[in-house]
Amino acid sequence: MARSRYRRPSALVVLGAMALDELVGDPANRWHPVRWLGVGIAALEDRIYADSRTRGAVFWGLLLVPSVVLPPLLRPGGRIFEVLGVWSTLGGRSLVREAEVIAALLDKGDIPGARARLGHLVGRDTDDLGAAEIARAAIESLAENTTDAVLGPLWWYVAGGLSGALAFRSSNTLDAMVGHLNRRYYNFGYFSAKVDDLAVTPAAVVGVIASWVLAPAEGRRRIGELITLAPQHPSLNAGLIEAAFAGALGVDLGGVNRYRGRAVTTPRLLGGSSPDVRALHQASRFSRRVARVGALAAMLAIVVGR
């Protein structure tokens, strides 16, 4: 019985991991488990790659093996190792820090510097973006990564313990590395991209609910209107959380983005005003508030589910 209870998710683990993320942020880059995962993905890709969806699905499965194997090995270390494991899957503080660096550069009028720094957050082309488009891209990244880097890991921890959190982070990292609509990854990355879309959507729904709770009355009305446009987004989970941020913050998001010259159109989410550096500062603060509400909800779900 004790062994079974130990494997259950713990609200204290969520609290501890969130506290570490808030106070410390990510571990140093060279020690970050996601960096090791990235190295492993690149090494395995060199050996297994083929322009095949089947081979891509096998690749995804192999990269998730450590998520199943590691938690039992860490078990003798007690709950503290579980806290450290969940913390390693979070990136909320680093996300906000990057957004604030971009905002500071925009405040100074350093558009080239802001474009260069934006590349740390987004995969879209940044060379020709003006201040408003830089702010829009950063706000959209804040919204999407609030689910990818905070709510997703926490809620998959609720669903599957440390293995769930690690598996989610592994799958999300795989999507970031091979889930691209280009010639090399269109088939090989197909499975990784689709699984990530499915895995992130529940967290995006939590993010929408948290945004609605935090928004003023007018913001809630706007969220209700804009959320109907989410299915038009190439990625449903991104459409949901971007609609929530646009409505809550009263800012216009969506439009045409370019990825290596390829245009991708997302629905225009007309929340109220054109994105600017002030809206970016507000979005940074709002991201952390949404993350905290989502974490509190996760802890409540664990306690109620016992």
XYZ file of C-alpha atoms in Angstrom:
306
model
C 0.000 0.000 0.000
C 2.807 2.418 0.877
C 4.478 1.811 -2.477
C 1.245 2.504 -4.357
C 0.547 5.717 -2.413
C 4.076 6.947 -3.005
C 3.588 6.803 -6.766
C 0.603 9.117 -6.611
C 1.145 12.735 -7.618
C 1.642 15.110 -4.717
C 0.378 18.680 -4.401
C 3.566 19.475 -2.481
C 5.638 18.379 -5.485
C 3.737 20.844 -7.697
C 4.230 23.578 -5.107
C 7.944 22.834 -4.741
C 8.583 22.661 -8.488
C 6.720 25.927 -9.101
C 8.593 27.615 -6.246
C 11.934 26.544 -7.725
C 10.911 27.793 -11.147
C 9.783 31.134 -9.702
C 12.829 31.635 -7.463
C 15.631 29.940 -9.398
C 14.438 29.444 -12.967
C 15.921 26.853 -15.282
C 19.052 24.958 -14.266
C 22.243 26.193 -15.936
C 22.009 25.485 -19.650
C 24.719 22.850 -19.874
C 23.118 20.889 -17.021
C 19.531 21.246 -18.188
C 17.894 17.859 -18.898
C 16.140 19.342 -21.953
C 19.570 20.127 -23.397
C 20.624 16.508 -22.869
C 17.378 15.433 -24.495
C 18.109 17.663 -27.477
C 21.553 16.102 -27.869
C 19.992 12.635 -27.662
C 17.331 13.511 -30.230
C 19.934 14.790 -32.685
C 22.152 11.733 -32.212
C 19.304 9.250 -32.638
C 17.909 11.135 -35.620
C 21.213 10.699 -37.448
C 20.842 6.934 -37.072
C 17.129 6.382 -37.600
C 16.007 9.103 -39.987
C 14.024 8.184 -43.102
C 11.369 10.066 -45.028
C 8.709 7.886 -43.421
C 5.868 8.426 -40.958
C 6.373 4.941 -39.574
C 10.038 5.575 -38.893
C 9.080 8.900 -37.279
C 6.630 7.140 -34.953
C 9.340 4.651 -33.910
C 11.698 7.576 -33.310
C 9.102 9.222 -31.038
C 8.615 6.002 -29.062
C 12.332 5.464 -28.515
C 12.820 9.002 -27.216
C 10.070 8.537 -24.620
C 11.697 5.452 -23.085
C 13.721 7.494 -20.525
C 10.459 9.040 -19.256
C 9.352 5.560 -18.188
C 12.722 4.259 -17.011
C 14.017 7.227 -14.984
C 11.259 7.776 -12.362
C 11.622 4.321 -10.744
C 15.399 4.851 -10.588
C 14.897 8.196 -8.828
C 12.400 6.789 -6.350
C 14.950 5.991 -3.590
C 15.786 9.699 -3.451
C 12.326 10.483 -2.080
C 9.949 13.276 -2.960
C 12.775 15.779 -3.302
C 13.937 13.999 -6.460
C 10.394 14.148 -7.751
C 10.307 17.911 -7.119
C 13.601 18.302 -8.984
C 12.307 16.146 -11.825
C 9.137 18.186 -12.300
C 11.106 21.428 -11.933
C 13.341 20.331 -14.796
C 10.287 20.212 -17.085
C 9.214 23.797 -16.310
C 10.364 26.950 -18.049
C 8.025 29.694 -16.905
C 10.596 32.060 -15.443
C 12.972 31.809 -18.407
C 10.041 32.394 -20.769
C 9.047 35.617 -19.019
C 12.682 36.695 -18.718
C 13.186 36.396 -22.487
C 10.004 38.368 -23.149
C 11.125 41.118 -20.780
C 14.528 41.357 -22.490
C 12.721 41.877 -25.812
C 10.452 44.480 -24.204
C 13.479 46.331 -22.793
C 15.076 46.436 -26.255
C 11.854 47.775 -27.755
C 11.701 50.397 -25.002
C 15.150 51.565 -26.137
C 14.119 51.568 -29.796
C 16.635 48.805 -30.579
C 14.640 47.011 -33.279
C 17.583 44.947 -34.660
C 18.431 43.789 -31.134
C 14.792 42.915 -30.428
C 14.575 40.942 -33.683
C 17.701 38.978 -32.787
C 16.477 38.251 -29.265
C 13.030 37.238 -30.541
C 14.738 34.306 -32.249
C 15.207 32.801 -28.765
C 11.421 32.533 -28.429
C 9.970 31.902 -31.891
C 10.688 29.845 -34.968
C 9.239 32.344 -37.437
C 11.360 34.634 -39.625
C 12.203 37.845 -37.757
C 14.481 39.796 -40.119
C 11.789 42.142 -41.481
C 9.577 42.561 -38.398
C 8.748 46.008 -37.048
C 8.052 46.875 -33.421
C 4.365 45.897 -33.521
C 5.067 42.542 -35.184
C 7.891 41.830 -32.731
C 5.526 42.515 -29.842
C 2.827 40.335 -31.426
C 5.230 37.437 -31.954
C 6.508 37.673 -28.379
C 2.991 37.809 -26.901
C 1.891 34.818 -28.990
C 4.964 32.902 -27.835
C 4.247 33.831 -24.217
C 0.712 32.513 -24.600
C 1.657 29.259 -26.312
C 4.620 28.541 -24.054
C 2.605 29.177 -20.914
C 0.893 25.909 -21.833
C 3.967 24.168 -23.274
C 6.435 25.111 -20.533
C 4.261 25.263 -17.415
C 0.668 24.036 -17.588
C 1.413 21.038 -19.795
C 4.111 19.499 -17.570
C 2.115 20.187 -14.390
C -1.123 18.672 -15.638
C 0.604 15.669 -17.141
C 2.210 15.214 -13.733
C -1.317 15.188 -12.288
C -2.337 12.593 -14.869
C 0.742 10.356 -14.822
C 3.134 11.372 -12.078
C 6.750 12.191 -12.866
C 6.658 9.906 -15.917
C 3.765 11.953 -17.270
C 5.610 15.259 -16.833
C 8.832 13.913 -18.360
C 6.993 12.282 -21.252
C 5.179 15.524 -22.013
C 8.398 17.526 -21.993
C 10.099 14.936 -24.211
C 7.211 14.937 -26.688
C 7.069 18.735 -26.721
C 10.819 18.981 -27.340
C 10.544 16.444 -30.148
C 7.844 18.535 -31.795
C 10.033 21.644 -31.520
C 12.936 19.831 -33.204
C 11.279 17.690 -35.893
C 7.615 18.767 -36.059
C 8.155 21.168 -38.960
C 6.268 21.378 -42.250
C 9.375 21.295 -44.409
C 10.767 18.771 -46.866
C 12.904 16.890 -44.327
C 10.355 16.567 -41.525
C 6.976 16.592 -43.263
C 6.679 12.797 -42.890
C 9.345 11.999 -40.285
C 8.028 14.613 -37.839
C 4.329 14.034 -38.560
C 3.696 11.709 -35.600
C 5.607 13.922 -33.155
C 3.657 17.005 -34.255
C 0.248 15.334 -34.017
C 0.921 13.762 -30.611
C 2.138 17.088 -29.265
C -1.015 18.845 -30.505
C -3.152 16.306 -28.651
C -1.012 16.386 -25.511
C -0.968 20.182 -25.212
C -4.671 20.803 -25.895
C -5.898 19.889 -22.352
C -3.335 22.309 -20.879
C -4.476 24.980 -23.330
C -8.043 24.510 -22.086
C -6.788 24.982 -18.504
C -5.008 28.124 -19.691
C -8.199 29.464 -21.266
C -10.138 28.875 -18.036
C -7.396 30.531 -15.956
C -7.310 33.486 -18.359
C -11.084 33.860 -18.124
C -10.922 33.802 -14.309
C -8.217 36.479 -14.271
C -9.687 38.717 -16.968
C -11.941 41.704 -16.259
C -15.600 41.478 -17.323
C -14.931 42.995 -20.760
C -11.986 40.656 -21.237
C -14.176 37.653 -20.457
C -16.650 38.781 -23.091
C -13.872 39.121 -25.651
C -12.485 35.668 -24.775
C -15.932 34.193 -25.377
C -16.039 35.756 -28.832
C -12.470 35.059 -29.910
C -12.382 31.458 -28.733
C -14.748 30.563 -31.579
C -11.910 31.373 -34.012
C -9.449 28.937 -32.407
C -10.324 25.990 -34.714
C -9.169 28.105 -37.685
C -5.621 28.129 -36.288
C -3.209 25.550 -37.786
C -2.671 24.344 -34.194
C -5.832 24.174 -32.074
C -4.001 24.438 -28.756
C -2.145 27.559 -29.895
C -5.383 29.051 -31.209
C -7.132 28.484 -27.883
C -4.537 30.103 -25.653
C -3.772 32.948 -28.071
C -7.492 33.767 -28.210
C -7.564 33.787 -24.404
C -4.578 36.137 -24.144
C -5.913 38.427 -26.893
C -9.262 38.717 -25.145
C -7.930 39.097 -21.611
C -5.283 41.666 -22.560
C -7.370 43.517 -25.151
C -4.699 43.161 -27.841
C -4.828 42.093 -31.501
C -3.030 38.831 -32.283
C -2.795 36.530 -35.286
C -2.069 37.221 -38.930
C 0.578 36.047 -41.397
C 3.799 34.491 -40.092
C 6.715 33.348 -42.225
C 8.853 30.292 -41.571
C 11.923 30.136 -43.823
C 9.969 32.192 -46.327
C 6.854 30.017 -46.154
C 3.726 31.998 -45.188
C 1.400 30.560 -42.528
C -1.852 32.397 -41.845
C -3.456 32.323 -38.405
C -6.881 33.812 -37.579
C -6.979 37.511 -36.710
C -7.858 37.732 -33.040
C -9.019 41.325 -32.663
C -8.864 41.873 -28.929
C -8.852 45.648 -29.080
C -5.563 47.427 -29.810
C -2.431 46.867 -31.866
C 0.312 45.028 -29.950
C 3.052 47.251 -28.535
C 5.716 47.130 -25.845
C 3.199 48.047 -23.143
C 1.046 45.062 -24.115
C 4.164 42.866 -24.045
C 4.933 43.920 -20.468
C 1.323 43.151 -19.523
C 1.490 39.765 -21.258
C 4.624 38.811 -19.296
C 2.875 39.472 -16.004
C -0.295 37.776 -17.197
C 1.609 34.643 -18.231
C 2.907 34.144 -14.690
C -0.548 34.754 -13.207
C -2.100 32.176 -15.544
C 0.673 29.712 -14.638
C 0.027 30.195 -10.923
C -3.725 29.731 -11.255
C -3.128 26.605 -13.336
C -0.726 25.267 -10.706
C -3.227 25.912 -7.914
C -5.885 24.089 -9.922
C -3.473 21.169 -10.431
C -2.820 20.946 -6.681
C -6.540 21.053 -5.991
C -7.144 18.278 -8.527
C -4.542 16.105 -6.799
C -6.039 16.694 -3.347
C -9.624 16.104 -4.491
C -8.603 13.001 -6.424
C -7.100 11.237 -3.432
